Amino acid sequence: MVSTGLVRGYEALSALLVIAGLGYVVRRRNPLYAGLYLGSAVGGGVFEWIFDTRWYFNLTSDPRLVPLWRIEGVPAPLAMVFFYTFFFGIPLILLLEHSAALFDRFGRAGFFALLAVGAAVGVLAFEGFNTSVMGVYAYHQAPRFLLLGMPWSNLWFSPLIFCFAFWAALRSRDVLDVVAAAGTPDTPAGTRAARPATAVALGSAVLVTAYFAAATLNGVWYALARPWLESGRPF
């Protein structure tokens, strides 16, 4: 078990990252990006809480982590909400910003393949560090289902989230461009973009839907594999 000082440093890093990410989104002044970051926060908080239950990830966290909330004695660590907000939101925004150059270099199919590989490598590095080095949380699953302390099923779960979210973000940007070009009753053609609230809602829906779709597909795996061990979680 690492020291309490390292745990607090881990939490401080998560806060710095989420603030830096928020600052980048604010500077870009793009409501679609704001929606993507908001959706990532919802995914990192609400959906992560759902995923950690005993019939999915079956995860418990270090009790020293500051909780965002606690239900039936089970905390939702604030640091994990911050980390997932940053790590799913900011890479997606950067990829969207540079999508034209990336597609020119790798092709559309080639880039999606690279994105899937990158998401798999990234989640293994991040979760391997969290579980095997820091020990800030643990998955209670049979050892044969774990890789560096992380369920190896996450090697396809994370790419599913990223690839679906990136595809949906591209389509959302196209929709907003069409709205801007065609105009609406309140915004004549070519005069201004869709209302910011529309773009924020669309961006948020992208990641919320990506989390839900990927979790549903991955849930089939859990229903068939049933890898769980006793964790002491009440739910």
Coordinates of N, CA and C in Angstrom, one line a residue:
M1 N 0.9 -1.2 0.0 CA 0.0 0.0 0.0 C 0.9 1.2 0.0
V2 N 0.6 2.2 -0.9 CA 1.4 3.4 -1.0 C 1.0 4.3 0.2
S3 N 1.9 5.3 0.4 CA 1.6 6.2 1.5 C 0.4 7.2 1.3
T4 N -0.1 7.7 2.4 CA -1.2 8.7 2.2 C -0.7 9.9 1.4
G5 N 0.5 10.3 1.6 CA 1.0 11.4 0.8 C 1.0 11.2 -0.7
L6 N 1.3 10.0 -1.1 CA 1.2 9.6 -2.6 C -0.3 9.6 -3.0
V7 N -1.2 9.2 -2.2 CA -2.6 9.2 -2.5 C -3.1 10.6 -2.7
R8 N -2.6 11.5 -1.8 CA -3.0 12.9 -1.9 C -2.4 13.6 -3.2
G9 N -1.2 13.1 -3.5 CA -0.5 13.6 -4.7 C -1.3 13.1 -6.0
Y10 N -1.7 11.9 -5.9 CA -2.5 11.3 -7.0 C -3.8 12.1 -7.2
E11 N -4.5 12.5 -6.1 CA -5.7 13.3 -6.2 C -5.4 14.7 -6.7
A12 N -4.3 15.3 -6.3 CA -3.9 16.6 -6.8 C -3.7 16.6 -8.3
L13 N -3.0 15.6 -8.7 CA -2.8 15.4 -10.2 C -4.1 15.4 -11.0
S14 N -5.0 14.6 -10.4 CA -6.3 14.5 -11.1 C -7.0 15.8 -11.2
A15 N -6.9 16.6 -10.1 CA -7.5 17.9 -10.1 C -6.8 18.9 -11.1
L16 N -5.5 18.8 -11.1 CA -4.8 19.7 -12.1 C -5.1 19.4 -13.5
L17 N -5.2 18.1 -13.8 CA -5.5 17.7 -15.2 C -6.9 18.1 -15.6
V18 N -7.9 17.9 -14.7 CA -9.3 18.3 -15.1 C -9.4 19.8 -15.3
I19 N -8.7 20.6 -14.4 CA -8.7 22.0 -14.6 C -8.0 22.5 -15.8
A20 N -6.9 21.8 -16.1 CA -6.1 22.2 -17.4 C -7.0 21.8 -18.6
G21 N -7.7 20.7 -18.5 CA -8.6 20.3 -19.6 C -9.8 21.3 -19.8
L22 N -10.3 21.8 -18.7 CA -11.4 22.8 -18.7 C -10.9 24.1 -19.3
G23 N -9.7 24.5 -18.9 CA -9.1 25.7 -19.4 C -8.9 25.6 -20.9
Y24 N -8.5 24.5 -21.4 CA -8.3 24.3 -22.9 C -9.7 24.4 -23.6
V25 N -10.7 23.8 -23.0 CA -12.0 23.9 -23.6 C -12.5 25.3 -23.7
V26 N -12.4 26.0 -22.6 CA -12.8 27.4 -22.5 C -12.1 28.2 -23.5
R27 N -10.8 28.0 -23.7 CA -10.0 28.8 -24.7 C -10.4 28.6 -26.1
R28 N -10.9 27.3 -26.4 CA -11.3 27.0 -27.7 C -12.6 27.6 -28.1
R29 N -13.4 28.0 -27.1 CA -14.7 28.7 -27.4 C -15.6 27.9 -28.4
N30 N -15.6 26.6 -28.3 CA -16.4 25.8 -29.2 C -17.4 25.0 -28.3
P31 N -18.7 25.3 -28.5 CA -19.7 24.6 -27.6 C -19.7 23.1 -27.8
L32 N -19.4 22.6 -29.0 CA -19.3 21.2 -29.1 C -18.3 20.6 -28.2
Y33 N -17.1 21.2 -28.1 CA -16.1 20.7 -27.2 C -16.5 20.8 -25.8
A34 N -17.2 21.8 -25.4 CA -17.8 21.9 -24.1 C -18.7 20.8 -23.8
G35 N -19.5 20.4 -24.7 CA -20.5 19.3 -24.6 C -19.7 18.0 -24.4
L36 N -18.7 17.8 -25.2 CA -17.9 16.6 -25.1 C -17.2 16.4 -23.7
Y37 N -16.7 17.5 -23.2 CA -16.1 17.5 -21.9 C -17.1 17.3 -20.8
L38 N -18.3 17.9 -21.0 CA -19.4 17.6 -20.0 C -19.8 16.1 -20.1
G39 N -19.9 15.6 -21.3 CA -20.3 14.2 -21.4 C -19.3 13.3 -20.8
S40 N -18.0 13.6 -20.9 CA -17.0 12.8 -20.3 C -17.0 12.9 -18.8
A41 N -17.4 14.0 -18.3 CA -17.6 14.1 -16.8 C -18.7 13.3 -16.3
V42 N -19.8 13.3 -17.1 CA -21.0 12.4 -16.7 C -20.6 11.0 -16.8
G43 N -19.9 10.6 -17.9 CA -19.4 9.2 -18.0 C -18.4 8.8 -16.9
G44 N -17.5 9.8 -16.6 CA -16.5 9.5 -15.5 C -17.1 9.4 -14.1
G45 N -18.3 10.0 -14.0 CA -18.9 10.0 -12.7 C -20.0 9.0 -12.6
V46 N -21.1 9.3 -13.2 CA -22.3 8.4 -13.1 C -22.1 7.0 -13.7
F47 N -21.5 7.0 -14.9 CA -21.4 5.7 -15.6 C -20.3 4.8 -14.9
E48 N -19.2 5.5 -14.5 CA -18.2 4.7 -13.8 C -18.7 4.2 -12.5
W49 N -19.6 4.9 -11.8 CA -20.2 4.4 -10.6 C -21.0 3.1 -10.9
I50 N -21.8 3.2 -12.0 CA -22.6 2.0 -12.4 C -21.7 0.8 -12.7
F51 N -20.6 1.1 -13.5 CA -19.7 0.0 -14.0 C -19.0 -0.7 -12.8
D52 N -18.8 0.0 -11.7 CA -18.0 -0.5 -10.6 C -18.8 -1.5 -9.8
T53 N -20.1 -1.7 -10.0 CA -20.9 -2.6 -9.2 C -20.5 -4.0 -9.3
R54 N -20.9 -4.8 -8.4 CA -20.4 -6.2 -8.2 C -20.8 -7.1 -9.4
W55 N -21.7 -6.7 -10.2 CA -22.1 -7.6 -11.4 C -21.5 -7.0 -12.7
Y56 N -20.5 -6.1 -12.5 CA -19.8 -5.6 -13.7 C -18.3 -5.6 -13.4
F57 N -17.8 -4.5 -13.1 CA -16.3 -4.5 -12.8 C -16.0 -5.1 -11.4
N58 N -17.0 -5.0 -10.5 CA -16.8 -5.5 -9.1 C -15.5 -4.9 -8.5
L59 N -15.5 -3.5 -8.5 CA -14.3 -2.8 -8.1 C -14.5 -2.1 -6.7
T60 N -13.4 -2.1 -5.9 CA -13.4 -1.3 -4.7 C -12.2 -0.4 -4.7
S61 N -12.3 0.7 -4.1 CA -11.2 1.7 -4.1 C -10.6 1.9 -2.7
D62 N -9.4 2.6 -2.7 CA -8.7 2.9 -1.5 C -9.6 3.8 -0.7
P63 N -9.9 3.5 0.6 CA -10.8 4.3 1.4 C -10.3 5.7 1.7
R64 N -8.9 5.9 1.5 CA -8.4 7.2 1.7 C -8.7 8.2 0.7
L65 N -9.2 7.8 -0.5 CA -9.5 8.7 -1.6 C -10.8 9.5 -1.2
V66 N -10.7 10.8 -1.4 CA -11.8 11.7 -1.1 C -13.0 11.3 -2.0
P67 N -14.2 11.0 -1.4 CA -15.4 10.7 -2.3 C -16.1 11.9 -2.8
L68 N -16.7 11.7 -4.0 CA -17.6 12.7 -4.5 C -19.0 12.5 -3.8
W69 N -19.3 11.2 -3.6 CA -20.5 10.8 -2.9 C -20.3 9.4 -2.3
R70 N -21.2 9.0 -1.5 CA -21.1 7.7 -0.8 C -22.5 7.1 -0.7
I71 N -22.7 5.9 -1.2 CA -24.0 5.3 -1.1 C -23.8 3.9 -0.4
E72 N -24.6 3.6 0.6 CA -24.5 2.3 1.3 C -23.0 2.0 1.7
G73 N -22.3 3.1 2.0 CA -20.9 2.9 2.5 C -19.9 2.8 1.3
V74 N -20.3 2.8 0.1 CA -19.4 2.6 -1.1 C -19.2 4.0 -1.7
P75 N -17.9 4.5 -1.7 CA -17.6 5.8 -2.2 C -17.4 5.8 -3.7
A76 N -17.6 7.0 -4.2 CA -17.3 7.3 -5.6 C -16.1 8.3 -5.6
P77 N -14.9 7.8 -5.7 CA -13.7 8.7 -5.6 C -13.7 9.9 -6.5
L78 N -13.5 11.1 -6.0 CA -13.5 12.3 -6.8 C -12.3 12.2 -7.8
A79 N -11.2 11.7 -7.4 CA -10.0 11.6 -8.3 C -10.3 10.8 -9.6
M80 N -11.1 9.7 -9.5 CA -11.4 8.9 -10.6 C -12.3 9.7 -11.6
V81 N -13.3 10.4 -11.0 CA -14.2 11.2 -11.9 C -13.3 12.2 -12.7
F82 N -12.4 12.9 -12.0 CA -11.5 13.8 -12.6 C -10.6 13.2 -13.7
F83 N -10.0 12.1 -13.4 CA -9.2 11.4 -14.4 C -9.9 11.0 -15.6
Y84 N -11.1 10.4 -15.4 CA -11.9 9.9 -16.6 C -12.4 11.1 -17.4
T85 N -12.8 12.2 -16.7 CA -13.2 13.4 -17.4 C -12.1 13.8 -18.4
F86 N -10.9 13.9 -17.9 CA -9.8 14.4 -18.7 C -9.4 13.4 -19.8
F87 N -9.3 12.1 -19.4 CA -8.7 11.1 -20.3 C -9.6 10.7 -21.4
F88 N -10.9 10.8 -21.2 CA -11.8 10.5 -22.3 C -12.2 11.8 -23.1
G89 N -12.2 13.0 -22.4 CA -12.7 14.2 -23.0 C -11.6 14.9 -23.9
I90 N -10.5 15.1 -23.3 CA -9.4 15.9 -24.0 C -8.8 15.2 -25.2
P91 N -8.5 13.9 -25.1 CA -8.0 13.3 -26.4 C -9.0 13.3 -27.5
L92 N -10.3 13.1 -27.1 CA -11.3 13.1 -28.2 C -11.4 14.5 -28.8
I93 N -11.3 15.5 -28.1 CA -11.4 16.9 -28.6 C -10.2 17.2 -29.5
L94 N -9.0 16.8 -29.1 CA -7.8 17.0 -29.9 C -7.9 16.2 -31.2
L95 N -8.4 15.0 -31.1 CA -8.5 14.2 -32.3 C -9.5 14.8 -33.3
L96 N -10.6 15.4 -32.8 CA -11.6 16.0 -33.6 C -11.0 17.3 -34.3
E97 N -10.2 18.0 -33.5 CA -9.6 19.2 -34.1 C -8.6 18.9 -35.2
H98 N -7.9 17.8 -35.1 CA -6.9 17.4 -36.1 C -7.4 16.3 -37.0
S99 N -8.7 16.0 -37.1 CA -9.2 14.9 -37.8 C -8.8 14.9 -39.3
A100 N -8.9 16.1 -39.9 CA -8.6 16.2 -41.4 C -7.2 15.7 -41.7
A101 N -6.2 16.2 -40.9 CA -4.8 15.9 -41.1 C -4.6 14.4 -40.8
L102 N -5.2 13.9 -39.8 CA -5.0 12.5 -39.4 C -5.6 11.5 -40.5
F103 N -6.8 11.9 -41.1 CA -7.4 11.1 -42.1 C -6.5 11.2 -43.4
D104 N -6.0 12.3 -43.7 CA -5.1 12.5 -44.9 C -3.9 11.6 -44.7
R105 N -3.3 11.5 -43.5 CA -2.1 10.7 -43.3 C -2.3 9.2 -43.3
F106 N -3.4 8.8 -42.5 CA -3.6 7.4 -42.3 C -4.8 6.8 -43.0
G107 N -5.6 7.6 -43.6 CA -6.9 7.1 -44.2 C -7.9 6.9 -43.0
R108 N -9.1 7.0 -43.4 CA -10.2 6.9 -42.3 C -10.1 5.5 -41.6
A109 N -10.1 4.4 -42.4 CA -10.1 3.1 -41.7 C -8.8 2.9 -41.0
G110 N -7.7 3.4 -41.5 CA -6.4 3.2 -40.9 C -6.3 3.9 -39.6
F111 N -6.9 5.2 -39.6 CA -6.8 5.9 -38.3 C -7.7 5.3 -37.2
F112 N -8.9 4.8 -37.6 CA -9.8 4.2 -36.6 C -9.1 2.9 -36.0
A113 N -8.3 2.2 -36.9 CA -7.6 1.1 -36.4 C -6.5 1.5 -35.4
L114 N -5.8 2.6 -35.7 CA -4.8 3.1 -34.8 C -5.4 3.6 -33.5
L115 N -6.6 4.3 -33.6 CA -7.3 4.7 -32.4 C -7.7 3.6 -31.5
A116 N -8.1 2.5 -32.1 CA -8.5 1.3 -31.3 C -7.3 0.8 -30.5
V117 N -6.1 0.7 -31.3 CA -4.9 0.2 -30.6 C -4.4 1.1 -29.5
G118 N -4.5 2.4 -29.8 CA -4.0 3.4 -28.9 C -4.9 3.4 -27.6
A119 N -6.2 3.2 -27.8 CA -7.1 3.2 -26.6 C -6.8 2.0 -25.8
A120 N -6.5 0.8 -26.4 CA -6.2 -0.4 -25.7 C -4.9 -0.2 -24.9
V121 N -3.9 0.3 -25.5 CA -2.6 0.5 -24.9 C -2.7 1.5 -23.7
G122 N -3.4 2.6 -24.0 CA -3.6 3.6 -23.0 C -4.3 3.1 -21.8
V123 N -5.4 2.4 -21.9 CA -6.1 1.9 -20.8 C -5.3 0.9 -20.0
L124 N -4.5 0.1 -20.6 CA -3.7 -0.9 -19.9 C -2.6 -0.1 -19.1
A125 N -2.0 0.9 -19.7 CA -1.0 1.6 -19.0 C -1.6 2.4 -17.8
F126 N -2.7 3.0 -18.0 CA -3.4 3.8 -16.9 C -3.9 2.9 -15.8
E127 N -4.6 1.8 -16.2 CA -5.2 1.0 -15.1 C -4.1 0.1 -14.5
G128 N -3.1 -0.3 -15.3 CA -2.1 -1.1 -14.7 C -1.3 -0.4 -13.7
F129 N -1.1 0.9 -13.9 CA -0.4 1.8 -12.9 C -1.3 1.9 -11.7
N130 N -2.6 2.2 -11.9 CA -3.5 2.4 -10.8 C -3.7 1.2 -9.9
T131 N -3.7 0.0 -10.5 CA -4.0 -1.2 -9.7 C -2.7 -1.9 -9.2
S132 N -1.7 -2.0 -10.1 CA -0.5 -2.7 -9.7 C 0.6 -1.9 -9.1
V133 N 0.6 -0.6 -9.3 CA 1.6 0.3 -8.7 C 1.0 1.1 -7.5
M134 N 0.0 1.9 -7.8 CA -0.6 2.8 -6.8 C -1.5 2.0 -5.9
G135 N -2.2 1.0 -6.4 CA -3.1 0.2 -5.6 C -4.3 1.1 -5.1
V136 N -4.7 2.1 -5.9 CA -5.8 2.9 -5.5 C -7.2 2.3 -5.7
Y137 N -7.2 1.3 -6.5 CA -8.5 0.5 -6.6 C -8.1 -0.9 -7.0
A138 N -9.0 -1.8 -6.9 CA -8.8 -3.3 -7.2 C -10.1 -3.8 -7.8
Y139 N -9.8 -4.7 -8.9 CA -10.9 -5.4 -9.5 C -11.0 -6.8 -8.8
H140 N -12.2 -7.2 -8.4 CA -12.3 -8.4 -7.7 C -12.9 -9.4 -8.7
Q141 N -11.9 -9.9 -9.5 CA -12.2 -10.9 -10.5 C -11.2 -12.0 -10.5
A142 N -11.5 -13.2 -11.0 CA -10.6 -14.3 -11.0 C -9.3 -13.9 -11.7
P143 N -8.2 -14.3 -11.2 CA -6.9 -13.9 -11.7 C -6.7 -14.2 -13.2
R144 N -7.4 -15.2 -13.8 CA -7.2 -15.5 -15.2 C -7.9 -14.5 -16.1
F145 N -8.7 -13.6 -15.5 CA -9.4 -12.6 -16.2 C -8.7 -11.2 -16.1
L146 N -7.6 -11.2 -15.4 CA -6.9 -9.9 -15.1 C -5.5 -9.9 -15.9
L147 N -5.2 -8.7 -16.3 CA -3.9 -8.4 -16.9 C -3.3 -7.1 -16.2
L148 N -2.2 -7.3 -15.5 CA -1.7 -6.2 -14.7 C -2.7 -5.6 -13.7
G149 N -3.6 -6.5 -13.2 CA -4.6 -6.0 -12.3 C -5.8 -5.5 -12.9
M150 N -5.9 -5.4 -14.2 CA -7.0 -4.8 -14.9 C -7.7 -6.0 -15.7
P151 N -9.0 -6.0 -15.8 CA -9.7 -7.0 -16.6 C -9.3 -6.8 -18.0
W152 N -8.8 -7.9 -18.6 CA -8.3 -7.8 -20.0 C -9.5 -7.5 -21.0
S153 N -10.7 -7.7 -20.5 CA -11.8 -7.3 -21.4 C -11.9 -5.8 -21.6
N154 N -11.2 -5.0 -20.8 CA -11.1 -3.6 -21.0 C -10.3 -3.2 -22.2
L155 N -9.5 -4.2 -22.7 CA -8.7 -4.0 -23.9 C -9.6 -3.8 -25.2
W156 N -10.9 -4.3 -25.1 CA -11.8 -3.9 -26.1 C -12.8 -2.9 -25.7
F157 N -13.1 -2.9 -24.4 CA -14.1 -1.9 -23.9 C -13.7 -0.5 -24.1
S158 N -12.4 -0.1 -23.8 CA -12.0 1.3 -24.0 C -11.9 1.6 -25.5
P159 N -11.4 0.8 -26.4 CA -11.5 1.1 -27.8 C -13.0 1.3 -28.3
L160 N -13.9 0.5 -27.8 CA -15.3 0.7 -28.2 C -15.8 2.1 -27.8
I161 N -15.5 2.5 -26.6 CA -15.9 3.9 -26.2 C -15.3 4.9 -27.1
F162 N -13.9 4.8 -27.3 CA -13.3 5.9 -28.1 C -13.7 5.9 -29.5
C163 N -13.8 4.7 -30.1 CA -14.1 4.7 -31.6 C -15.5 5.1 -31.8
F164 N -16.4 4.7 -31.0 CA -17.8 5.1 -31.2 C -17.9 6.6 -30.9
A165 N -17.3 7.1 -29.9 CA -17.4 8.5 -29.5 C -16.8 9.4 -30.6
F166 N -15.6 9.0 -31.2 CA -15.0 9.8 -32.2 C -15.9 9.8 -33.5
W167 N -16.4 8.7 -33.8 CA -17.3 8.6 -35.0 C -18.5 9.5 -34.8
A168 N -19.1 9.4 -33.6 CA -20.3 10.2 -33.3 C -20.0 11.7 -33.3
A169 N -18.8 12.1 -32.7 CA -18.3 13.5 -32.7 C -18.2 14.0 -34.1
L170 N -17.6 13.2 -35.0 CA -17.4 13.7 -36.4 C -18.8 13.9 -37.0
R171 N -19.7 13.0 -36.8 CA -21.1 13.2 -37.4 C -21.8 14.4 -36.7
S172 N -21.6 14.6 -35.4 CA -22.2 15.8 -34.8 C -21.7 17.1 -35.3
R173 N -20.4 17.1 -35.6 CA -19.8 18.3 -36.2 C -20.4 18.6 -37.6
D174 N -20.6 17.5 -38.3 CA -21.2 17.6 -39.7 C -22.6 18.2 -39.6
V175 N -23.4 17.7 -38.6 CA -24.7 18.1 -38.4 C -24.8 19.6 -38.1
L176 N -23.9 20.0 -37.2 CA -23.8 21.4 -36.8 C -23.4 22.3 -38.0
D177 N -22.5 21.8 -38.8 CA -22.1 22.6 -40.0 C -23.3 22.7 -41.0
V178 N -24.1 21.7 -41.1 CA -25.3 21.7 -42.0 C -26.3 22.8 -41.4
V179 N -26.5 22.7 -40.1 CA -27.4 23.7 -39.5 C -26.9 25.1 -39.8
A180 N -25.6 25.3 -39.6 CA -25.1 26.7 -39.8 C -25.2 27.1 -41.3
A181 N -25.1 26.2 -42.2 CA -25.2 26.5 -43.6 C -26.6 26.8 -44.0
A182 N -27.5 26.0 -43.5 CA -28.9 26.1 -43.9 C -29.7 27.1 -43.1
G183 N -29.3 27.4 -41.9 CA -30.0 28.3 -41.1 C -31.2 27.7 -40.4
T184 N -31.7 28.4 -39.5 CA -32.9 28.0 -38.7 C -33.9 29.2 -38.7
P185 N -35.1 29.0 -38.2 CA -36.0 30.2 -38.1 C -35.4 31.4 -37.4
D186 N -34.5 31.1 -36.4 CA -33.9 32.2 -35.6 C -32.5 32.6 -36.2
T187 N -31.9 31.8 -37.0 CA -30.6 32.1 -37.5 C -30.6 31.9 -39.0
P188 N -30.7 32.9 -39.8 CA -30.7 32.8 -41.3 C -29.4 32.1 -41.8
A189 N -29.6 31.5 -43.0 CA -28.5 30.7 -43.6 C -27.2 31.5 -43.6
G190 N -26.1 30.8 -43.2 CA -24.8 31.4 -43.3 C -24.4 32.5 -42.3
T191 N -25.3 32.8 -41.4 CA -25.1 34.0 -40.5 C -24.4 33.6 -39.2
R192 N -24.7 32.4 -38.7 CA -24.1 32.0 -37.4 C -24.4 30.5 -37.2
A193 N -23.6 30.0 -36.3 CA -23.7 28.5 -36.0 C -25.0 28.3 -35.3
A194 N -25.3 27.0 -35.1 CA -26.4 26.6 -34.3 C -26.3 27.2 -32.9
R195 N -27.4 27.3 -32.2 CA -27.4 27.8 -30.8 C -26.3 27.0 -30.0
P196 N -25.5 27.7 -29.1 CA -24.5 27.0 -28.3 C -25.1 25.9 -27.5
A197 N -26.3 26.1 -27.0 CA -26.9 25.0 -26.1 C -27.2 23.7 -26.9
T198 N -27.5 23.9 -28.2 CA -27.7 22.7 -29.1 C -26.4 21.9 -29.2
A199 N -25.3 22.7 -29.5 CA -24.0 22.0 -29.7 C -23.5 21.4 -28.4
V200 N -23.8 22.0 -27.3 CA -23.4 21.4 -26.0 C -24.1 20.1 -25.7
A201 N -25.4 20.2 -26.0 CA -26.3 19.0 -25.7 C -25.8 17.9 -26.7
L202 N -25.6 18.2 -27.9 CA -25.1 17.2 -28.9 C -23.8 16.6 -28.5
G203 N -22.8 17.4 -28.1 CA -21.5 16.9 -27.7 C -21.6 16.0 -26.4
S204 N -22.4 16.4 -25.5 CA -22.6 15.6 -24.3 C -23.2 14.3 -24.6
A205 N -24.2 14.3 -25.5 CA -24.9 13.0 -25.9 C -23.9 12.1 -26.5
V206 N -22.9 12.6 -27.2 CA -22.0 11.7 -27.9 C -21.3 10.8 -26.9
L207 N -20.7 11.3 -25.8 CA -20.0 10.5 -24.9 C -20.9 9.7 -24.0
V208 N -22.0 10.2 -23.6 CA -23.0 9.5 -22.8 C -23.5 8.2 -23.6
T209 N -23.8 8.4 -24.9 CA -24.2 7.3 -25.7 C -23.1 6.3 -25.9
A210 N -21.9 6.8 -26.1 CA -20.7 5.9 -26.3 C -20.5 5.0 -25.1
Y211 N -20.5 5.6 -23.9 CA -20.4 4.8 -22.7 C -21.5 3.7 -22.6
F212 N -22.7 4.2 -22.9 CA -23.8 3.2 -22.8 C -23.7 2.1 -23.8
A213 N -23.4 2.4 -25.1 CA -23.3 1.4 -26.1 C -22.2 0.4 -25.8
A214 N -21.1 1.0 -25.5 CA -19.9 0.1 -25.2 C -20.2 -0.8 -24.0
A215 N -20.8 -0.2 -22.9 CA -21.1 -1.0 -21.7 C -22.1 -2.1 -22.0
T216 N -23.1 -1.8 -22.9 CA -24.0 -2.8 -23.2 C -23.4 -4.0 -23.9
L217 N -22.5 -3.7 -24.9 CA -21.8 -4.8 -25.6 C -20.9 -5.6 -24.7
N218 N -20.2 -4.8 -23.8 CA -19.3 -5.5 -22.9 C -20.0 -6.3 -21.8
G219 N -21.3 -5.8 -21.5 CA -22.1 -6.5 -20.6 C -22.4 -7.9 -21.0
V220 N -22.5 -8.2 -22.3 CA -22.7 -9.5 -22.8 C -21.6 -10.4 -22.4
W221 N -20.4 -9.9 -22.5 CA -19.2 -10.6 -22.1 C -19.3 -11.0 -20.6
Y222 N -19.6 -10.0 -19.7 CA -19.7 -10.3 -18.3 C -20.8 -11.3 -18.0
A223 N -21.9 -11.2 -18.7 CA -23.0 -12.2 -18.5 C -22.5 -13.6 -18.8
L224 N -21.7 -13.8 -19.8 CA -21.2 -15.1 -20.2 C -20.0 -15.6 -19.4
A225 N -19.1 -14.7 -19.1 CA -17.9 -15.1 -18.4 C -18.0 -15.2 -16.9
R226 N -18.8 -14.3 -16.3 CA -19.1 -14.4 -14.8 C -17.8 -14.5 -14.1
P227 N -16.9 -13.5 -14.2 CA -15.5 -13.6 -13.6 C -15.4 -13.2 -12.1
W228 N -16.5 -12.9 -11.5 CA -16.4 -12.2 -10.2 C -16.0 -13.0 -9.0
L229 N -15.3 -12.4 -8.1 CA -15.0 -12.9 -6.8 C -15.7 -12.1 -5.7
E230 N -15.7 -12.5 -4.5 CA -16.3 -11.8 -3.4 C -15.5 -10.5 -3.2
S231 N -16.2 -9.3 -3.1 CA -15.5 -8.1 -2.9 C -16.0 -7.4 -1.7
G232 N -17.1 -7.8 -1.1 CA -17.6 -7.1 0.1 C -18.5 -5.9 -0.2
R233 N -18.7 -5.7 -1.5 CA -19.6 -4.6 -1.9 C -21.0 -5.0 -1.6
P234 N -21.9 -4.1 -1.2 CA -23.3 -4.4 -1.0 C -24.1 -4.5 -2.2
F235 N -23.5 -3.9 -3.3 CA -24.2 -3.9 -4.6 C -23.2 -3.8 -5.7

